[in-house]
Coordinates of C-alpha atoms in Angstrom, one line a residue:
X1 CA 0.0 -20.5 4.9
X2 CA 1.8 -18.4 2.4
X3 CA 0.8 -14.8 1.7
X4 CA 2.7 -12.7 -0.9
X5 CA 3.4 -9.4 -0.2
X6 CA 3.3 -7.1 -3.0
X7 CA 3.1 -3.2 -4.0
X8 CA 3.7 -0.8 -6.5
X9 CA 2.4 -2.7 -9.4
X10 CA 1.0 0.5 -11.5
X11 CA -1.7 -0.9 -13.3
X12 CA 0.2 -4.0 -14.4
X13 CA -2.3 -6.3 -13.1
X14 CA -0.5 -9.9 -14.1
X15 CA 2.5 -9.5 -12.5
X16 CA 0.3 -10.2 -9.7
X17 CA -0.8 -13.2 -10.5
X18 CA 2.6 -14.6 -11.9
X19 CA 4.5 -13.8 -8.3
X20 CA 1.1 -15.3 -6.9
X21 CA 2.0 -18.5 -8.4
X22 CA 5.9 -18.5 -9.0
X23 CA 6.1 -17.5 -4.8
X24 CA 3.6 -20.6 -4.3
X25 CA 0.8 -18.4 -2.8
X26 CA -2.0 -18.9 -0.9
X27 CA -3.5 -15.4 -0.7
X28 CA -1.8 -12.0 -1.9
X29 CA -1.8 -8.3 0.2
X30 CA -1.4 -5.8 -2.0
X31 CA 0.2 -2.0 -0.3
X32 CA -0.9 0.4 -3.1
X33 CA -0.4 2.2 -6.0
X34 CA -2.4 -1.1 -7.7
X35 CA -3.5 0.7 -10.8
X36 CA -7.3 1.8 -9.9
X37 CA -8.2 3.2 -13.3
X38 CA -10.8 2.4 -15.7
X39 CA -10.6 3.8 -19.4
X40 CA -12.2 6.9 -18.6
X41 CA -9.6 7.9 -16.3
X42 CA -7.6 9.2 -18.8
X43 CA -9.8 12.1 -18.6
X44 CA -9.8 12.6 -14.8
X45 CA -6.4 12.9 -13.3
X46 CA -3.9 15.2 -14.0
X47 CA -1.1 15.6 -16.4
X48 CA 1.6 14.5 -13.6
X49 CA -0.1 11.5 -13.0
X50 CA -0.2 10.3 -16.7
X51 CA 3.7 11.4 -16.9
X52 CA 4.3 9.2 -14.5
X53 CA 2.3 6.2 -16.1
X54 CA 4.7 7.3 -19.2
X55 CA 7.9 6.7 -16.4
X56 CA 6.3 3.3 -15.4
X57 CA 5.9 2.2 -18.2
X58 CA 7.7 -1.0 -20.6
X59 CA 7.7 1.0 -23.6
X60 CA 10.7 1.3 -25.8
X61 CA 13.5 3.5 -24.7
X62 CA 12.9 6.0 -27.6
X63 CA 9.4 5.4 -27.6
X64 CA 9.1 6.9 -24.0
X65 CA 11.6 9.5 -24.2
X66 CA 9.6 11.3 -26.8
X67 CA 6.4 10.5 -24.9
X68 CA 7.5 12.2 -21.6
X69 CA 7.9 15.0 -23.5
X70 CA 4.1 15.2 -24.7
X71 CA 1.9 17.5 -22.7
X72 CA -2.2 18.5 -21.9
X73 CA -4.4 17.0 -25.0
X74 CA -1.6 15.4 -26.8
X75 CA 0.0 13.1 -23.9
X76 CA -3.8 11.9 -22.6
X77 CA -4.1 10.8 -26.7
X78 CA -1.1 9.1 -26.3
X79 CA -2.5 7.2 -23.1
X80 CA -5.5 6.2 -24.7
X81 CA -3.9 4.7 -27.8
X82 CA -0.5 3.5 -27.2
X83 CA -0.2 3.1 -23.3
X84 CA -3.5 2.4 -21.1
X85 CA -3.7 3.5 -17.5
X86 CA -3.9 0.0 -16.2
X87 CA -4.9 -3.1 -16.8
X88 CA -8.1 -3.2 -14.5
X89 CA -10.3 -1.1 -16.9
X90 CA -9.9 -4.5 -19.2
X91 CA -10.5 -7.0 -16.3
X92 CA -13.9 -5.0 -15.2
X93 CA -15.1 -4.7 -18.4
X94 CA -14.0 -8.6 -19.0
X95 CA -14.9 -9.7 -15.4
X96 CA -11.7 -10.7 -14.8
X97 CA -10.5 -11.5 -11.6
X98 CA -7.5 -12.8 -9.3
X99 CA -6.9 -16.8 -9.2
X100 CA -6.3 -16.1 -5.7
X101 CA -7.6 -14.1 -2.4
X102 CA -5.8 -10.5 -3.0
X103 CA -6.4 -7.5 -0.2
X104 CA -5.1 -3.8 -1.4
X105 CA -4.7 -1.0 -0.6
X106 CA -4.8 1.9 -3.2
X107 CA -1.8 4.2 -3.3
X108 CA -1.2 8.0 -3.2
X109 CA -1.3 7.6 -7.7
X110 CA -4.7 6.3 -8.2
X111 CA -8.6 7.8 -9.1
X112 CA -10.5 8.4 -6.6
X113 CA -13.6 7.5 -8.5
X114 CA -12.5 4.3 -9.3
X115 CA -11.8 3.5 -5.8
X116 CA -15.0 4.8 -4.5
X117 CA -17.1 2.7 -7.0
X118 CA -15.5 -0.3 -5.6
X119 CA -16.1 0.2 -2.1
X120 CA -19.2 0.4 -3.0
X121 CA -19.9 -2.4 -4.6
X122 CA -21.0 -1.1 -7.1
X123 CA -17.8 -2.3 -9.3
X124 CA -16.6 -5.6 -8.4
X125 CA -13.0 -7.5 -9.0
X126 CA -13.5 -11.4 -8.2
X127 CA -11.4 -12.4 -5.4
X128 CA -10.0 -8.6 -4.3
X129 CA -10.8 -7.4 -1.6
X130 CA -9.8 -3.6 -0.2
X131 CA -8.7 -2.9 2.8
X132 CA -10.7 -1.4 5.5
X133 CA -10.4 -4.6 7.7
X134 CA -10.5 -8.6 6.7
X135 CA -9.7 -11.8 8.2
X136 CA -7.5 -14.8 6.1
X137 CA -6.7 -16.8 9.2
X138 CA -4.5 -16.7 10.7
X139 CA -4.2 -13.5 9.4
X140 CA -6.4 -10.1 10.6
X141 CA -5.7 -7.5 8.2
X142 CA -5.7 -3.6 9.3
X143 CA -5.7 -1.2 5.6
X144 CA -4.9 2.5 5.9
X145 CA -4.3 3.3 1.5
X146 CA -3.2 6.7 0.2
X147 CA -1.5 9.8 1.4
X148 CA -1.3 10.2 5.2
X149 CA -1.5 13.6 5.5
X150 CA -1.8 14.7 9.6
X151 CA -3.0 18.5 7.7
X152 CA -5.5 16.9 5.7
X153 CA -6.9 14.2 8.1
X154 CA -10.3 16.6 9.0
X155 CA -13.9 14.5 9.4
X156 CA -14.8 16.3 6.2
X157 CA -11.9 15.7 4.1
X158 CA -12.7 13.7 1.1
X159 CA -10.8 10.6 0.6
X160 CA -10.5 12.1 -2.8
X161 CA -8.4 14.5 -3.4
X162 CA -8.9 14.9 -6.9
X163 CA -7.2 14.8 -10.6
X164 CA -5.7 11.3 -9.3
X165 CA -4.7 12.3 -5.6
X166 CA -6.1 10.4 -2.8
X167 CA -5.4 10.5 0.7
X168 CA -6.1 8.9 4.1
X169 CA -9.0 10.3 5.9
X170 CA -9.8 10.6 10.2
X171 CA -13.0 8.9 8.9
X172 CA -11.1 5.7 7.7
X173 CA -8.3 6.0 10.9
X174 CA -11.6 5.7 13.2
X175 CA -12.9 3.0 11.4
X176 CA -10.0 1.1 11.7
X177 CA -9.8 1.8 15.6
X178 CA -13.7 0.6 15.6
X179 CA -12.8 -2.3 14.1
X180 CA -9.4 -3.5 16.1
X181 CA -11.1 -6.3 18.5
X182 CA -9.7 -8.4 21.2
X183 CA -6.4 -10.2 20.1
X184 CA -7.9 -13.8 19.7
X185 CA -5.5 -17.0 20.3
X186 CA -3.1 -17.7 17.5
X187 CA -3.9 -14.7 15.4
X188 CA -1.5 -12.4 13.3
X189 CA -2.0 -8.8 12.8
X190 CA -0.9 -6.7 9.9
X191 CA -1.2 -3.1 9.2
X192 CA -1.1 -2.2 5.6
X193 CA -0.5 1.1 4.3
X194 CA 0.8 2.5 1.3
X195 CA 3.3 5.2 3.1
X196 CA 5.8 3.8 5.1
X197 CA 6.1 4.1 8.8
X198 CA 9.6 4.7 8.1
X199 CA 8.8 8.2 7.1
X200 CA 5.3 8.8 8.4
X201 CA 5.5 8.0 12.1
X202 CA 1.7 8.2 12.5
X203 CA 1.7 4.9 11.4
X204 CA 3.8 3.7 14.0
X205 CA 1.3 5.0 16.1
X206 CA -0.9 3.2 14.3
X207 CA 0.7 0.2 14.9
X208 CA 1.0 0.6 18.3
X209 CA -2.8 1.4 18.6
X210 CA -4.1 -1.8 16.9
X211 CA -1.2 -4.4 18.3
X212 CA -0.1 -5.5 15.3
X213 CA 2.9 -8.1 14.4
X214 CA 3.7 -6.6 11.1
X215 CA 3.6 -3.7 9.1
X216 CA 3.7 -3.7 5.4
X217 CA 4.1 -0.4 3.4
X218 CA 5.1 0.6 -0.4
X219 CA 5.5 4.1 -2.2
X220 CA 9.7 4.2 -1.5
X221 CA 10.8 2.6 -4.5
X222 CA 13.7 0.8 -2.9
X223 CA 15.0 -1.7 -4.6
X224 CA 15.4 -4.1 -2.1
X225 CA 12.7 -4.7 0.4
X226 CA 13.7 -3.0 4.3
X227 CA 12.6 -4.7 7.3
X228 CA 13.4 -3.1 11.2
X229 CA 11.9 -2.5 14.3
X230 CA 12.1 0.5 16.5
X231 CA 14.6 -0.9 18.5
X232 CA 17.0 -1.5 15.9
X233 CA 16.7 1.9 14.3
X234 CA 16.6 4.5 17.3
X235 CA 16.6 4.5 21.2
X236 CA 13.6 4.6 23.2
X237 CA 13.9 8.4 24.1
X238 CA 13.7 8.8 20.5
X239 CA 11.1 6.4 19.5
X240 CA 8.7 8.1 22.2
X241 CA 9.2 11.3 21.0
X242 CA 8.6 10.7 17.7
X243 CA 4.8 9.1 18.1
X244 CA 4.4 11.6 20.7
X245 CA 5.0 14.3 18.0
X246 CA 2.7 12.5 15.7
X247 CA 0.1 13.0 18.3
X248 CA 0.7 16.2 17.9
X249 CA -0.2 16.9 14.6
X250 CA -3.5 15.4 14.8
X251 CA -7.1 16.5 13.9
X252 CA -7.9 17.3 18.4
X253 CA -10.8 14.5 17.3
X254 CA -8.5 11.7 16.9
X255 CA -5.7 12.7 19.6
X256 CA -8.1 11.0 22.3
X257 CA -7.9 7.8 20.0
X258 CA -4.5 7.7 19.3
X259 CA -2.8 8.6 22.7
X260 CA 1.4 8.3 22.5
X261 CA 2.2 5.3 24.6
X262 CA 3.7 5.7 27.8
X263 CA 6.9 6.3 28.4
X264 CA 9.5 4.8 30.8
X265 CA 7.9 1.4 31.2
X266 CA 10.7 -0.3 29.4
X267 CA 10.7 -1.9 25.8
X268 CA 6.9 -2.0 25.1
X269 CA 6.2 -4.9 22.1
X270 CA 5.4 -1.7 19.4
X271 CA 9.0 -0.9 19.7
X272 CA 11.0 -4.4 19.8
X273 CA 8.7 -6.9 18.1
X274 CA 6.7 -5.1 15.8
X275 CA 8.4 -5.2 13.0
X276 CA 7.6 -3.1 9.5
X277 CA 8.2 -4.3 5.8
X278 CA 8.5 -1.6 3.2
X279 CA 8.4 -3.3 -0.2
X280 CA 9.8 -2.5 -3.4
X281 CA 7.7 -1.7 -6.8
X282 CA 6.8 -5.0 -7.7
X283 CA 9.1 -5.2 -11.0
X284 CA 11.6 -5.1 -8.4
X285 CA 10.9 -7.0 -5.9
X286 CA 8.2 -8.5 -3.3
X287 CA 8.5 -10.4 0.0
X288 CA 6.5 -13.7 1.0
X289 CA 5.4 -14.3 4.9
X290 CA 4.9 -18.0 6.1
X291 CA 3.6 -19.5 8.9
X292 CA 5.0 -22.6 9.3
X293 CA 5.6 -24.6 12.6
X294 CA 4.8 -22.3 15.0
X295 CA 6.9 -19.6 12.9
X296 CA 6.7 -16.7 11.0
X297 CA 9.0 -16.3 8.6
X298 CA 9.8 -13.6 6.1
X299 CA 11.4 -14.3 2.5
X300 CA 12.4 -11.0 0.7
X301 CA 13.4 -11.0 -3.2
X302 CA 15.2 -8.1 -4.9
X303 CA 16.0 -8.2 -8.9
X304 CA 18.9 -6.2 -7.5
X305 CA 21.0 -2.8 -7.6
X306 CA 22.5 -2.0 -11.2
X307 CA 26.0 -1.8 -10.5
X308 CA 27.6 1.4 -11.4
X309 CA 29.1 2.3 -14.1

């Protein structure tokens, strides 16, 4: 079993399914920042976000110096005639879909109402799936997309933030929780998230909470892939404290579901054994899990650092 890992793609949906192939794929998971937009999006989001569709782009040096200095009425023409959002508002209209079984995320740049019409159902991708919670044995997926915002985590807090800002919700953290059976025989678990635990240590706690094998995160823009665990990045004293601060920070409705783990018990599995993947933007580069004999394995591929000049 061979399960691309992927993120970052910004609306350039074939680059998916080139990897897919290339990496010799059986299934794809996907941590954000896909490229949910449609063609009316244009009109939705903010300025900022269609800037940085304009950054993101492949357009011509010149071409896209001159567009990122376009603003308001005249930079959302631009998008609509020279530089489309993302490929997925041609796919829905065409009924396109992925050649293989893809699970996503969305990412802190996407529309909200685009999101919220596939979840749904009442827009449909073939073969994608997002992430809430899915099985591709061995694998048992855990997906937590958008900003994770401990401020903005209330019950009522839309998972829309508008203008192309969407965020993580307590609504979606419970759900997760809900979902997070007993650990059956054999079985991998991978959190997915689009921020990485890295910088957010709420998911870390996350982590820890569901008893998952690996993480998998985007949004850094690295261009080489990072993989750690706790214990190769901090001491134990440290590690505690920081998901106990986390805590902290929480809505009081999910502190009770999210307890820091004890302390002084030793190395616990969520500090040496879990380990986290944080992914580059896909033109850059993308990692492949295996499971083969008995072992997991990890292959990470970078186009590289430009040397300086």
């Amino acid at each position: 079993m061979r399960l691309l890992l992927i993120s970052d793609t910004h609306g350039h949906l074939d680059i998916i399914e080139r990897l897919a192939k290339e990496s010799r794929a059986d299934a794809v998971l996907h941590a954000g920042d896909f490229g949910f937009y449609d063609q009316e999006s244009v009109d939705r989001i903010e300025s900022r976000e269609l800037f940085l569709r304009v950054v993101h782009s492949k357009l011509p040096a010149e071409t896209k110096q001159k567009a990122k200095k376009l603003k308001g009425d005249a930079l959302r023409a631009f998008i609509r005639t020279e530089l489309p959002l993302s490929d997925l508002g041609g796919w829905l209209h065409a009924g396109r879909g992925f050649s293989l079984p893809t699970f996503a995320v969305w990412g802190n740049h996407e529309d909200g109402a685009v999101v919220a019409e596939l979840l749904a159902g009442r827009r449909h991708i073939p073969n994608l799936t997002l992430l809430g919670t899915a099985e591709c044995r061995p694998f048992r997926f855990f997906g937590l997309g958008g900003n994770l915002l401990p401020e903005l985590l209330g019950e009522d807090a839309p998972l829309d933030g508008g203008r192309g800002k969407i965020r993580a919700t307590a609504r979606e953290i419970s759900a997760l929780l809900d979902s997070a059976k007993p650990r059956v025989e054999g079985e991998i678990r991978v959190l997915v998230t689009h921020v990485s635990p890295g910088k957010v240590p709420l998911v870390g706690l996350l982590a820890q909470a569901l008893d998952v094998d690996l993480t998998v995160s985007g949004h850094m823009g690295s261009p080489y892939g990072c993989v750690w665990d706790d214990f190769a990045v901090r001491e134990p004293a440290e590690a505690e404290a920081r998901l106990a601060a986390a805590v902290a920070a929480l809505p009081e409705e999910l502190r009770a579901r999210l307890p820091a783990p004890p302390s002084g018990e030793g190395p616990a599995r969520w500090y040496r054994g879990t380990f986290h993947v944080n992914l580059p933007d896909a033109p850059d580069g993308h990692a492949v899990v295996e499971l083969k004999d008995g072992h997991l394995r990890l292959e990470t591929v970078s186009a590289g650092l430009p040397l300086r000049k």
